Amino acid sequence: MRHRQRRRTGLWWAALWWAAAIVALSPAPAPAQGPPFQCGYAVESGQDARGFADAYLSAWNDRDEVALRTFFARSIVYRDATHGQTFDGVDAVIDYLQQLVKAAPDLRWSVTDVICENPSRLVIRWLSWRSIDGRKVELEGVSILNLVGGRIVTNTDFSQVPR
């Protein structure tokens, strides 16, 4: 049983990374202004791709709606592929955050890796923690971000399903 579960988990991650690779290799929108970061190098904003990812997830962890609005384009399309949900616009994404916090007040995220194709495309690998039925659950996932003018125009999340 344990071997079968490991194999399923391995296959799940292989499928997840293939999906991330397909999305990452699709054409990214060209930035309208200067990017907020460059891959691996600090720029005028003083932020590299990892710094951008850390600041983004910190805004989620802090439930800081004002900070989150600075990351998003007004017309953001936020997709939770795991649960088949899509949210159009900043207000819908903020409502989604409020729903998540209501359902899991202790929900937290942490960046584990950042893949930066170019300043318009970023993949963040993360861990999240929350309590489900009185027990702590850790989930792994990835967020694929497309940016225009330094703002996130699409965010697609893939994650494990809580058990």
XYZ file of C-alpha atoms in Angstrom:
163
model
C 0.000 0.000 0.000
C 2.755 2.407 0.941
C 4.586 1.732 -2.355
C 1.393 2.372 -4.310
C 0.822 5.648 -2.433
C 4.423 6.767 -3.144
C 3.971 5.893 -6.825
C 0.722 7.915 -6.974
C 2.419 10.854 -5.258
C 5.358 10.615 -7.691
C 3.008 10.498 -10.657
C 1.053 13.441 -9.252
C 4.220 15.556 -9.030
C 5.316 14.516 -12.507
C 1.939 15.581 -13.894
C 2.072 18.814 -11.907
C 5.528 19.752 -13.198
C 4.562 18.863 -16.784
C 1.522 21.119 -16.463
C 3.711 23.889 -15.048
C 6.217 23.423 -17.874
C 3.493 23.617 -20.527
C 2.104 26.821 -19.041
C 5.611 28.237 -18.533
C 6.551 27.559 -22.157
C 3.430 29.161 -23.600
C 3.963 32.713 -24.840
C 3.998 35.272 -22.026
C 2.546 38.727 -22.431
C 5.145 41.415 -23.061
C 5.604 43.899 -20.219
C 4.137 47.356 -20.862
C 6.587 48.981 -18.417
C 9.776 47.934 -16.715
C 9.527 44.646 -14.824
C 9.572 44.590 -11.008
C 12.514 42.154 -11.051
C 14.961 40.339 -13.259
C 15.708 36.669 -13.014
C 18.281 36.267 -10.277
C 19.518 39.858 -10.284
C 18.539 42.882 -8.230
C 17.295 45.814 -10.295
C 16.187 49.392 -9.579
C 13.359 48.178 -7.346
C 15.964 46.335 -5.279
C 14.078 43.096 -5.747
C 14.978 39.858 -7.469
C 12.537 37.119 -8.468
C 12.845 35.387 -5.058
C 12.248 38.679 -3.267
C 9.147 39.285 -5.369
C 7.823 35.779 -4.580
C 8.551 36.151 -0.843
C 6.823 39.555 -0.721
C 3.818 38.200 -2.660
C 3.264 35.237 -0.329
C 3.911 37.460 2.708
C 1.002 39.633 1.601
C -1.186 36.503 1.476
C 0.081 35.365 4.906
C -0.526 38.808 6.423
C -4.004 38.948 4.815
C -2.882 42.367 3.612
C -5.477 43.342 1.025
C -3.803 46.688 0.314
C -0.455 45.013 -0.426
C -2.102 42.326 -2.561
C -3.792 44.991 -4.667
C -0.323 46.384 -5.503
C 0.699 43.003 -6.950
C -2.395 42.503 -9.117
C -3.484 44.115 -12.364
C -7.099 45.263 -12.119
C -8.113 42.657 -14.680
C -6.272 39.750 -13.026
C -7.519 36.250 -13.762
C -6.766 34.032 -10.772
C -7.265 30.313 -11.333
C -7.236 27.582 -8.702
C -6.801 24.629 -11.059
C -6.946 22.078 -8.241
C -10.498 23.058 -7.303
C -11.610 24.255 -10.736
C -12.271 27.827 -9.644
C -11.525 31.044 -11.545
C -11.738 34.573 -10.156
C -11.847 37.597 -12.473
C -10.660 40.950 -11.149
C -8.908 42.141 -8.006
C -12.075 42.316 -5.894
C -12.929 38.683 -6.696
C -9.412 37.574 -5.692
C -9.653 39.517 -2.414
C -13.034 37.855 -1.757
C -11.367 34.484 -2.416
C -8.668 35.302 0.174
C -11.365 36.176 2.697
C -13.116 32.845 1.996
C -9.847 30.951 2.478
C -9.116 32.698 5.775
C -12.646 32.091 7.027
C -12.352 28.368 6.219
C -8.768 28.023 7.520
C -7.714 30.922 9.797
C -4.247 29.420 10.350
C -3.491 29.010 6.613
C 0.107 29.997 5.749
C 2.377 29.754 2.684
C 6.146 29.554 2.315
C 8.249 29.816 -0.863
C 10.410 26.733 -1.492
C 11.662 27.517 -5.004
C 11.320 30.131 -7.733
C 11.695 29.497 -11.455
C 12.027 32.660 -13.474
C 11.744 32.280 -17.245
C 11.848 36.034 -17.791
C 10.595 39.113 -15.935
C 7.106 38.478 -17.322
C 6.839 34.818 -16.227
C 7.440 33.415 -12.765
C 6.748 29.994 -11.236
C 6.664 29.815 -7.445
C 6.856 26.448 -5.723
C 5.391 26.650 -2.231
C 4.279 24.799 0.865
C 1.100 25.651 2.729
C -0.006 24.676 6.209
C -3.464 24.628 7.726
C -5.581 22.730 10.198
C -8.160 20.334 8.828
C -10.399 18.533 11.317
C -8.040 19.423 14.172
C -4.862 18.147 12.525
C -2.086 20.097 10.803
C -1.887 19.427 7.070
C 0.994 20.420 4.788
C 0.387 20.756 1.055
C 2.765 21.390 -1.825
C 1.890 23.469 -4.844
C 2.999 25.834 -7.568
C 1.760 29.236 -8.729
C 2.397 30.280 -12.303
C 2.371 34.059 -12.671
C 2.268 36.173 -15.832
C 3.085 39.850 -15.342
C 2.492 42.954 -17.424
C 3.872 46.280 -16.299
C 5.053 44.751 -13.050
C 1.580 43.512 -12.098
C 0.224 39.968 -12.059
C -2.312 39.532 -14.875
C -2.742 35.761 -14.479
C -2.084 33.521 -11.501
C -2.686 29.790 -11.919
C -2.307 27.567 -8.849
C -1.833 23.807 -8.813
C -1.652 22.016 -5.467
C -2.138 18.732 -3.722
C -5.661 17.990 -2.575
C -6.020 17.820 1.235
C -6.725 14.335 2.575
